[in-house]
mmCIF file of C-alpha atoms and ligand atoms in Angstrom:
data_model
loop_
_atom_site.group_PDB
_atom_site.id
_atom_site.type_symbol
_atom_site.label_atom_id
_atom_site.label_comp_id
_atom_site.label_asym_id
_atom_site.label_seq_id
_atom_site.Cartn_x
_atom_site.Cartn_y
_atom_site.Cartn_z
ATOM 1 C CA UNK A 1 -18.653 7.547 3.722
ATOM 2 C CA UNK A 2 -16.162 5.202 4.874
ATOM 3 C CA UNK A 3 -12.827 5.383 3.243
ATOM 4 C CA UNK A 4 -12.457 1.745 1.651
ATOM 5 C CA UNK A 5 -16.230 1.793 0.730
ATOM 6 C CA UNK A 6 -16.552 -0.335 -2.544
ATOM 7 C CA UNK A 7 -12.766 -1.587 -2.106
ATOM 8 C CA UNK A 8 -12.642 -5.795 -2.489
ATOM 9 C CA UNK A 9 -9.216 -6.334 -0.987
ATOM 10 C CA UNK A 10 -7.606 -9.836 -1.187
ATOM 11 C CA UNK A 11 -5.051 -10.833 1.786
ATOM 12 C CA UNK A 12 -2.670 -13.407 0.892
ATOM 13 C CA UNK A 13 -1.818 -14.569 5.342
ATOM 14 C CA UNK A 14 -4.742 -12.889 6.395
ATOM 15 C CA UNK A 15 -5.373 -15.580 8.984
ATOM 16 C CA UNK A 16 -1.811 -14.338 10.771
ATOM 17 C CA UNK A 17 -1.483 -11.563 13.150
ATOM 18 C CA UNK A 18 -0.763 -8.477 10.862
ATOM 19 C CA UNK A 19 -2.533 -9.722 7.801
ATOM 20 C CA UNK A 20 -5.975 -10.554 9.760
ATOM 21 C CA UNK A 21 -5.151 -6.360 11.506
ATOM 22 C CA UNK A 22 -5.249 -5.499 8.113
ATOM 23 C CA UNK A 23 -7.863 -7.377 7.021
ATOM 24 C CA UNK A 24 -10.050 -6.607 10.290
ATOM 25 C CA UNK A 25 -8.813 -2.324 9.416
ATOM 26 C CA UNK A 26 -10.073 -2.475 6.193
ATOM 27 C CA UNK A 27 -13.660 -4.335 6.912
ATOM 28 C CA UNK A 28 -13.922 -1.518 9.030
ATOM 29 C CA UNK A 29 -13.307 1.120 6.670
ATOM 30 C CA UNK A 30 -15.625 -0.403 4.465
ATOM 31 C CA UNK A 31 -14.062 -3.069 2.277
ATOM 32 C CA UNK A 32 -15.037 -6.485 1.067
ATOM 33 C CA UNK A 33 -12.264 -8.858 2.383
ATOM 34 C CA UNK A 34 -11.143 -12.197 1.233
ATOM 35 C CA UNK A 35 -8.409 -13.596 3.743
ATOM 36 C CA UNK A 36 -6.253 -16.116 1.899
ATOM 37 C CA UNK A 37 -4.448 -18.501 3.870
ATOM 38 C CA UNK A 38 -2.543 -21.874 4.297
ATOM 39 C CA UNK A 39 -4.317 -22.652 7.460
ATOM 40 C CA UNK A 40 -7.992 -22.580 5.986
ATOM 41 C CA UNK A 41 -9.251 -22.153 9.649
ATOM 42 C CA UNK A 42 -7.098 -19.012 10.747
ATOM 43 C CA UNK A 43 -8.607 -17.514 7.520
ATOM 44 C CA UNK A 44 -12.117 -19.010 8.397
ATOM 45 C CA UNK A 45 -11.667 -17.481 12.059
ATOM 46 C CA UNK A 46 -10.949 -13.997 10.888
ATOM 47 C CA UNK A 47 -13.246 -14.045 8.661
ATOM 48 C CA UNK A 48 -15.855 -14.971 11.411
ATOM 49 C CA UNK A 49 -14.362 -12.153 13.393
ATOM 50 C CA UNK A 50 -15.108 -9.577 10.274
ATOM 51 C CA UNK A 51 -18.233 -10.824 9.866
ATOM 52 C CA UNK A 52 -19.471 -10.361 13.396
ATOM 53 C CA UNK A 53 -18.331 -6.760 13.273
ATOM 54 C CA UNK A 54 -20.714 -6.470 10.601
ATOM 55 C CA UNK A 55 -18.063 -6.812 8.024
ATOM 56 C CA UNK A 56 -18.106 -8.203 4.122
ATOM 57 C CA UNK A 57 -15.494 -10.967 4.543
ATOM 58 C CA UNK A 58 -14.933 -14.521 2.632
ATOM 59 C CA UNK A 59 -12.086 -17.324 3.520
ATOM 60 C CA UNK A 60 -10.187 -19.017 1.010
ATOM 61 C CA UNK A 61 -7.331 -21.862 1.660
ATOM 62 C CA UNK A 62 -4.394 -20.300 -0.144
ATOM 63 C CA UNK A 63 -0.655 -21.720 -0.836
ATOM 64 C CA UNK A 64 1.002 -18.823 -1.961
ATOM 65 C CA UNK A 65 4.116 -21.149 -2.853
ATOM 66 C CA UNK A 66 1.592 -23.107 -5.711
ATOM 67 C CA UNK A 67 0.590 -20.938 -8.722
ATOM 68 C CA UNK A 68 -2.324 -22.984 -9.298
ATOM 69 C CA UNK A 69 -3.751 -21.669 -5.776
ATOM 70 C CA UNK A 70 -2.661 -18.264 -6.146
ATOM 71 C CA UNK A 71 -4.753 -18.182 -9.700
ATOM 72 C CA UNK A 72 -7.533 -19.793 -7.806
ATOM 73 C CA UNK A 73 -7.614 -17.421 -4.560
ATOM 74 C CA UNK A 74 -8.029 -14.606 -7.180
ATOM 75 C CA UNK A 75 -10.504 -15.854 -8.985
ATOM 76 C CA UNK A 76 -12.741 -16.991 -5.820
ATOM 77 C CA UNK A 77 -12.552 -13.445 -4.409
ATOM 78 C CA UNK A 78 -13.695 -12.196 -7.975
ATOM 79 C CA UNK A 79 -16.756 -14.899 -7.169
ATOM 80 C CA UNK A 80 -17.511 -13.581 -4.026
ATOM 81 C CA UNK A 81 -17.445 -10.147 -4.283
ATOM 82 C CA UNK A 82 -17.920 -9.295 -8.017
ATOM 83 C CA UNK A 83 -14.108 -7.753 -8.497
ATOM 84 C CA UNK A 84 -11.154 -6.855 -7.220
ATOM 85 C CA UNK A 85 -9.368 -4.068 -6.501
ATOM 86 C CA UNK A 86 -7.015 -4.112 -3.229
ATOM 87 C CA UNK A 87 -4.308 -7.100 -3.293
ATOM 88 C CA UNK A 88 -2.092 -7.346 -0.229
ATOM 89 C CA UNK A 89 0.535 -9.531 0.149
ATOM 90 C CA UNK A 90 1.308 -10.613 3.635
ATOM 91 C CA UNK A 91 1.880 -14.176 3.911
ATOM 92 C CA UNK A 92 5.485 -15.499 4.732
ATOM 93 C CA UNK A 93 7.004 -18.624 5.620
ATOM 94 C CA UNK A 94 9.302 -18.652 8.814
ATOM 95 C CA UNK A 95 13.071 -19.016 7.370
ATOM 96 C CA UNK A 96 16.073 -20.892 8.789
ATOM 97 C CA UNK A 97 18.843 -19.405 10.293
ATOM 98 C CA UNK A 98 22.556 -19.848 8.685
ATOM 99 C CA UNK A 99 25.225 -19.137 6.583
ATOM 100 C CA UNK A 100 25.640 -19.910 3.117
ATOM 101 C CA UNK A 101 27.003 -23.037 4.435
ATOM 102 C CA UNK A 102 24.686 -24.687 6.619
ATOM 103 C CA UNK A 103 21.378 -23.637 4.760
ATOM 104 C CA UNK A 104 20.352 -25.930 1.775
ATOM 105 C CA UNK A 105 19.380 -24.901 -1.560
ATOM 106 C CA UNK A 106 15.954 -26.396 -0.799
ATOM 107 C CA UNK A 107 15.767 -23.912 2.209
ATOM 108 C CA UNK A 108 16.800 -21.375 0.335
ATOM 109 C CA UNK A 109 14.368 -22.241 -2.672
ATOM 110 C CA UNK A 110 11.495 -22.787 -0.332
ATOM 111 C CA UNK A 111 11.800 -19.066 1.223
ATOM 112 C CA UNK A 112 12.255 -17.400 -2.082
ATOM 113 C CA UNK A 113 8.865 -19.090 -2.951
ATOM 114 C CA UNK A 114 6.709 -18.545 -0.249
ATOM 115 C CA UNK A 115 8.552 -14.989 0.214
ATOM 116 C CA UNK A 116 9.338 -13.557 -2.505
ATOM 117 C CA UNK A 117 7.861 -15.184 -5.761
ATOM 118 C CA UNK A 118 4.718 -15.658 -4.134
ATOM 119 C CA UNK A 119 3.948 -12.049 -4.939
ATOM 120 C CA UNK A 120 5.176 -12.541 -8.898
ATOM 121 C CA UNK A 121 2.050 -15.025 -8.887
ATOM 122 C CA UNK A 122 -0.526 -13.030 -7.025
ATOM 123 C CA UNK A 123 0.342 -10.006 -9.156
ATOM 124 C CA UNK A 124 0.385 -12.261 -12.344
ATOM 125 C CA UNK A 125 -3.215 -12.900 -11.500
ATOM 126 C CA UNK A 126 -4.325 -10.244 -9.505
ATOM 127 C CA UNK A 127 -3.513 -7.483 -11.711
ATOM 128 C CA UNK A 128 -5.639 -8.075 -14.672
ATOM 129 C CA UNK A 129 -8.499 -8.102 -12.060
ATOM 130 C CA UNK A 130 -7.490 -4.640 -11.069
ATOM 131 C CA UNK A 131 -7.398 -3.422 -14.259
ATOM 132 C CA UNK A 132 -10.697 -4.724 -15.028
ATOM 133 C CA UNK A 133 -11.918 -2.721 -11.987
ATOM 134 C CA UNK A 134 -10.602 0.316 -13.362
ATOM 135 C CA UNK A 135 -7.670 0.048 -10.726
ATOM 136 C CA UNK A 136 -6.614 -0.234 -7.670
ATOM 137 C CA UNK A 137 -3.699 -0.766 -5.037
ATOM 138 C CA UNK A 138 -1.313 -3.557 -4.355
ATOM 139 C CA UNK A 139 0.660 -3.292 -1.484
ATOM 140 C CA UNK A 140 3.225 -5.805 -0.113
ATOM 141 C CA UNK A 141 4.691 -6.346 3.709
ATOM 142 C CA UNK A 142 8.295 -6.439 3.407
ATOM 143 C CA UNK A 143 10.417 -5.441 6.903
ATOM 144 C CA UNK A 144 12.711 -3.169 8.085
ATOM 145 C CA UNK A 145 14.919 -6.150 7.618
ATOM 146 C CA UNK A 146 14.783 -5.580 4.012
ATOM 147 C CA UNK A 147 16.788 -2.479 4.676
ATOM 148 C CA UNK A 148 19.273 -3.386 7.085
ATOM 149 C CA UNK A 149 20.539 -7.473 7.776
ATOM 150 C CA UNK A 150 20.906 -9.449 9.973
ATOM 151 C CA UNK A 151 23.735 -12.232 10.487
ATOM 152 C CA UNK A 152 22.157 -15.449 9.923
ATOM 153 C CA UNK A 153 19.203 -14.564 8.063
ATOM 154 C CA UNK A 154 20.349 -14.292 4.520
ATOM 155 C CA UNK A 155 17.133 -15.746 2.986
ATOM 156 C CA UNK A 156 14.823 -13.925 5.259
ATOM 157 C CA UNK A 157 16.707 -10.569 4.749
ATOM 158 C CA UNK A 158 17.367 -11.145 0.620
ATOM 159 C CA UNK A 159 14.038 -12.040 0.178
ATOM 160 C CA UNK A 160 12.856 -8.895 1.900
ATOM 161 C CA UNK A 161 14.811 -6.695 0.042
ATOM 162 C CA UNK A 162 13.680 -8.185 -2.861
ATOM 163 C CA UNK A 163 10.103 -7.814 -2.364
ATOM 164 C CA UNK A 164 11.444 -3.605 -2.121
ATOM 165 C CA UNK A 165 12.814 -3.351 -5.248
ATOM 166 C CA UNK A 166 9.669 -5.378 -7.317
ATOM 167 C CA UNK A 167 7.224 -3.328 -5.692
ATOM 168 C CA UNK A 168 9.036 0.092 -7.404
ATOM 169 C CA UNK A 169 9.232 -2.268 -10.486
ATOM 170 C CA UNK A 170 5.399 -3.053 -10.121
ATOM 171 C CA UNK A 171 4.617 0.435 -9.670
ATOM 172 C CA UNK A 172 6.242 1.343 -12.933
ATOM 173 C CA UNK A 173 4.894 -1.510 -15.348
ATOM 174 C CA UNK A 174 1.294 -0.457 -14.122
ATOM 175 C CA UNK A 175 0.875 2.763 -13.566
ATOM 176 C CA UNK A 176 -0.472 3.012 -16.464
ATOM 177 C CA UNK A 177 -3.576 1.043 -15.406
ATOM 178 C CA UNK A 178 -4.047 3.140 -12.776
ATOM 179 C CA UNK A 179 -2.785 0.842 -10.317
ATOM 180 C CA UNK A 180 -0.728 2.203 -7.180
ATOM 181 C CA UNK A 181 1.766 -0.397 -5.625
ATOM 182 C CA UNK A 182 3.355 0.462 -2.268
ATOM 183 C CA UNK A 183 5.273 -1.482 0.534
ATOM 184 C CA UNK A 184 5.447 -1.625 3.995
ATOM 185 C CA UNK A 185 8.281 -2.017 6.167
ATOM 186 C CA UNK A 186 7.609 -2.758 9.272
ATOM 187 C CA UNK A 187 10.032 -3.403 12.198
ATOM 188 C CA UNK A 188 9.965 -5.464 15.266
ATOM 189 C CA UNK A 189 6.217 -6.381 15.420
ATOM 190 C CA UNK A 190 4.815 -8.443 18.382
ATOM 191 C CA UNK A 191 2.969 -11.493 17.375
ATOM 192 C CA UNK A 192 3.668 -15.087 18.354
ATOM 193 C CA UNK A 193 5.806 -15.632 15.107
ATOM 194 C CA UNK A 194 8.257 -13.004 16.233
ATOM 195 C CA UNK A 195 8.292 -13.416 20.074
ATOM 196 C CA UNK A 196 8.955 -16.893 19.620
ATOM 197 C CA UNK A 197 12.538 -16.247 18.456
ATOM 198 C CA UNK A 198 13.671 -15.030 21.815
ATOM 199 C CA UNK A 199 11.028 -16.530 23.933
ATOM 200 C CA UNK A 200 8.019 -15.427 24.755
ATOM 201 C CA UNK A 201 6.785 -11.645 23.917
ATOM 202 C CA UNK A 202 8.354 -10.279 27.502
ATOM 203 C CA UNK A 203 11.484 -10.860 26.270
ATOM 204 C CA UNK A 204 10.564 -9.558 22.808
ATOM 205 C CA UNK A 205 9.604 -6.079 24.492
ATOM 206 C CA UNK A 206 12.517 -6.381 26.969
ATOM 207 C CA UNK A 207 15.126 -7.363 24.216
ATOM 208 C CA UNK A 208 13.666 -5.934 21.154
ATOM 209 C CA UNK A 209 11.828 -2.671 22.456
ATOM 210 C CA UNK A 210 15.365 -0.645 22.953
ATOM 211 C CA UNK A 211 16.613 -1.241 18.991
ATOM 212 C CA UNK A 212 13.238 1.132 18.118
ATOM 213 C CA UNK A 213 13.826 4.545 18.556
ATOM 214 C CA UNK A 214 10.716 4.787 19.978
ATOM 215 C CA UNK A 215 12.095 2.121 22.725
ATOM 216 C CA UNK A 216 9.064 -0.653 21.959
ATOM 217 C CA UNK A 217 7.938 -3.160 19.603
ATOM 218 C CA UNK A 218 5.115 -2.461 17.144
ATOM 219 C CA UNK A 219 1.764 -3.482 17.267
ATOM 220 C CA UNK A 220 0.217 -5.421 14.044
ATOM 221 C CA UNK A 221 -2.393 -2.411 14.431
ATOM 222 C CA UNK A 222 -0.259 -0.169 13.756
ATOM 223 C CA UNK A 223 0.845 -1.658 10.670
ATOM 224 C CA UNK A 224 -3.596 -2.156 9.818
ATOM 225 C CA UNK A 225 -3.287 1.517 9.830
ATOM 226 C CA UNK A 226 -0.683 2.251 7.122
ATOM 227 C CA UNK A 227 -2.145 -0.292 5.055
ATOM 228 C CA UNK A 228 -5.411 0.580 4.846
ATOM 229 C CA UNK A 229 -4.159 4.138 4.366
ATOM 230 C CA UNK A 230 -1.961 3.443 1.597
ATOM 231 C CA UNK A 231 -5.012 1.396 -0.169
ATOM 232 C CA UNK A 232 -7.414 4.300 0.622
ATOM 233 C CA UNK A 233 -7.775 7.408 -1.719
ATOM 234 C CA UNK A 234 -6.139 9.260 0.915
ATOM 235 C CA UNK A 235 -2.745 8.167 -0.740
ATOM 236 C CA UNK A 236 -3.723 8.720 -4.073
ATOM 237 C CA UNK A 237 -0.644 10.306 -5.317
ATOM 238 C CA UNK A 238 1.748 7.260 -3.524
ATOM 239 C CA UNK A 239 3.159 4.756 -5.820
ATOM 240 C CA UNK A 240 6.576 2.781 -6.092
ATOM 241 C CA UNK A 241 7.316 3.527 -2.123
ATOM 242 C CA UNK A 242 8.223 1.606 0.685
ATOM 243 C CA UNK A 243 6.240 3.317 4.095
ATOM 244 C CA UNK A 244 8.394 1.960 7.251
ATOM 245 C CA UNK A 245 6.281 1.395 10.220
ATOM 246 C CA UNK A 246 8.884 0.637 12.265
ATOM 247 C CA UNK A 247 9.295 3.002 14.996
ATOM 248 C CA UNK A 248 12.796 4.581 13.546
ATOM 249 C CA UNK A 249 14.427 1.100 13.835
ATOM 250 C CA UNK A 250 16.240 1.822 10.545
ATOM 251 C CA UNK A 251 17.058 5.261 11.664
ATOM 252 C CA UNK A 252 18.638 4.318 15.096
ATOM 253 C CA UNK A 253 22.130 3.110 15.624
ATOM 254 C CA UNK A 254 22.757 4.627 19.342
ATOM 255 C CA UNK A 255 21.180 6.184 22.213
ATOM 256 C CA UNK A 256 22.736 9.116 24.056
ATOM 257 C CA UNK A 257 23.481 8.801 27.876
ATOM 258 C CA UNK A 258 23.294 11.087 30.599
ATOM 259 C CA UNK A 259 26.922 11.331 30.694
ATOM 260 C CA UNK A 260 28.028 12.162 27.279
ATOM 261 C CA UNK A 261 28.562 8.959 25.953
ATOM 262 C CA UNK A 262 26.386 6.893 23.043
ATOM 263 C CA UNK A 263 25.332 3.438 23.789
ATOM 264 C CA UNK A 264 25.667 2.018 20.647
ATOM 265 C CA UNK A 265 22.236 -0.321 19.398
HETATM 266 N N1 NAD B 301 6.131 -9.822 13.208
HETATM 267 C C1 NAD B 301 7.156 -9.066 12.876
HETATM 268 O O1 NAD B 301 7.963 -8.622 13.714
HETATM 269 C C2 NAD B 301 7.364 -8.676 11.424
HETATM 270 C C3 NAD B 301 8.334 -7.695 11.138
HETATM 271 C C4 NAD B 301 8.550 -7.336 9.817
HETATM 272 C C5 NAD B 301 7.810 -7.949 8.812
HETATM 273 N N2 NAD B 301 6.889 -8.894 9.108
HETATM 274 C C6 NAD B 301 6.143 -9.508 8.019
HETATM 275 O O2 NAD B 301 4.762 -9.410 8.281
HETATM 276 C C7 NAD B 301 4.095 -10.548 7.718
HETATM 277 C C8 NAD B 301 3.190 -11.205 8.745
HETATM 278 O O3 NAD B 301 3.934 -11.581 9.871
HETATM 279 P P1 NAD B 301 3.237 -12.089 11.229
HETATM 280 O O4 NAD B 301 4.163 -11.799 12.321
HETATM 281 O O5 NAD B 301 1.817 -11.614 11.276
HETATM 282 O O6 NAD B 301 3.276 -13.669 10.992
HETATM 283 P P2 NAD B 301 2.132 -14.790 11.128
HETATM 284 O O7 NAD B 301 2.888 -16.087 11.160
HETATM 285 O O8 NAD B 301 1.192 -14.479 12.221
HETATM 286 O O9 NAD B 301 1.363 -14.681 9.736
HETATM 287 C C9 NAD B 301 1.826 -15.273 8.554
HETATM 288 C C10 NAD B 301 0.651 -15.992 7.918
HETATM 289 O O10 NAD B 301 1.075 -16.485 6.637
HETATM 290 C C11 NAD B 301 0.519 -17.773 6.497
HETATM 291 N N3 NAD B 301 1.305 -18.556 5.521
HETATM 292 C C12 NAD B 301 2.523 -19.130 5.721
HETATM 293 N N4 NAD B 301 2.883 -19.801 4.600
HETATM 294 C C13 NAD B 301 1.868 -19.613 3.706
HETATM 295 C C14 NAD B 301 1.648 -20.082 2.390
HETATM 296 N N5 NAD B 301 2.535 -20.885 1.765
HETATM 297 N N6 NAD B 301 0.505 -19.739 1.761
HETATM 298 C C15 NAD B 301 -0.412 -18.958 2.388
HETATM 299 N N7 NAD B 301 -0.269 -18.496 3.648
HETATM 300 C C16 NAD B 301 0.868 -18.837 4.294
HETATM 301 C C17 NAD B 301 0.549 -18.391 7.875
HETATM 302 O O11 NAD B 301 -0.376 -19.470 7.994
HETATM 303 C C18 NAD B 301 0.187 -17.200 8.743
HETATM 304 O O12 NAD B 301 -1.213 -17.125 8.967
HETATM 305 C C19 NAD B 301 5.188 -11.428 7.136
HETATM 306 O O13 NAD B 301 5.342 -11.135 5.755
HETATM 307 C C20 NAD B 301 6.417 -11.001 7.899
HETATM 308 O O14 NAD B 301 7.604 -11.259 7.186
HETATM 309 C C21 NAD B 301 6.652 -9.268 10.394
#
């Protein structure tokens, strides 16, 4: 039997580049997916892409920054699939660069919504759905930036390492319903979004590849894969951790040469 069969998973970005791997992973494996989005047609196109693999899949336009929407995106994959039990939280608003100094409070404000207490609302609503179901998994992309910073990126970084620290908090206040919440941590992943920063993906390999341990960017597949293994029974004893995908980025601060010395990353 496939390993999501009877999973309904809602995926709050699932028209972007990791969310619609994960969503396309877990159709696969058997799940019902409901790919929330702000752009209604990247949703609508993934979903056409699930569907055509012979997948269970339903679009829904999604603001994750308006609690209105985020009540409503739970309750329309409730109507379209009967329940809920998988809630991933993917979606993410590119951030500004700068200091304390040069960012305004509305910048800051407007990636601690879309970021950060996006997930407070989708959990608000989402949870008594998976509780209803008799349980079930939440699990929320953070980054390996949520680990270590970066200069410039305060909001990006904060909001990150935010997102850790409520999904152990998560974990605790509903275990009890017998529902597991887990993060992922990727690290440099290549998609558009992150390419675009220093121009183009060949430079994203070329600059980016050699601060992985494993000397390349991810692929958003490879993050499909840990998700739909942490919302699978396979990780039924996994709550309240944070699974980096992120090919010992965090691990890695220097690379050994041939002649004794460490480069430094
Ligand atoms: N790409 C990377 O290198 C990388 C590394 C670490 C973590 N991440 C995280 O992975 C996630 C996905 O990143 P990606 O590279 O696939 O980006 P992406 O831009 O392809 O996907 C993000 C999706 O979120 C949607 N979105 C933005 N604002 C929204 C809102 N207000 N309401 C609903 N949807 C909204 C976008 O339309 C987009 O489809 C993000 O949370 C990102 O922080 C990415």
């Amino acid at each position: 039997m496939p390993r999501l069969d009877g999973h309904v998973a809602l995926i709050t970005g699932g028209g972007g580049e990791i969310g619609s791997a994960i969503a396309m992973r877990m159709a696969l494996e058997g799940a019902s997916i409901v790919l929330g989005d702000l752009s209604g047609e990247k949703a609508e196109a993934t979903r056409d892409r699930a569907i055509a693999a012979g997948g269970r899949a339903a679009a829904v336009h999604l603001d994750v920054a308006s609690p209105e929407s985020c009540e409503a995106s739970v309750a329309s994959a409730v109507a379209a699939f009967g329940k809920l039990t998988t809630l991933v939280n993917v979606a993410a608003t590119s951030t500004p660069d700068g200091t304390v100094e040069t960012l305004s409070l509305a910048q800051w404000n407007a990636a601690f919504s879309v970021n950060l207490t996006s997930v407070f609302l989708m959990c608000k609503h989402g949870v008594p759905e998976l509780r209803k179901a008799g349980g079930g998994s939440i699990i929320n992309i953070a980054s390996q930036l949520g680990h270590v910073g970066i200069q410039r990126r305060a909001p990006y970084c904060t909001t990150k390492a935010a997102m850790i620290f409520l999904t152990k908090i998560l974990a605790q206040d509903h275990a009890p319903d017998n529902i597991r919440v887990n993060s992922i941590s990727p690290g440099v992943i290549l998609t558009e979004r992150s390419s675009k920063r220093v121009g183009g993906k060949d430079n994203a390999r070329r600059l980016n590849g050699p601060r992985h341990l494993l000397n390349r960017p991810g692929e958003p597949e490879e993050i499909a894969a840990g998700a739909a293994f942490l919302a699978s029974g396979d990780a039924s004893f996994i709550t309240g951790t944070d699974l980096l995908i992120d090919g010992g980025y965090v691990t890695f601060k220097g690379r050994m040469l041939s002649d004794g010395t460490t480069k430094m990353i």
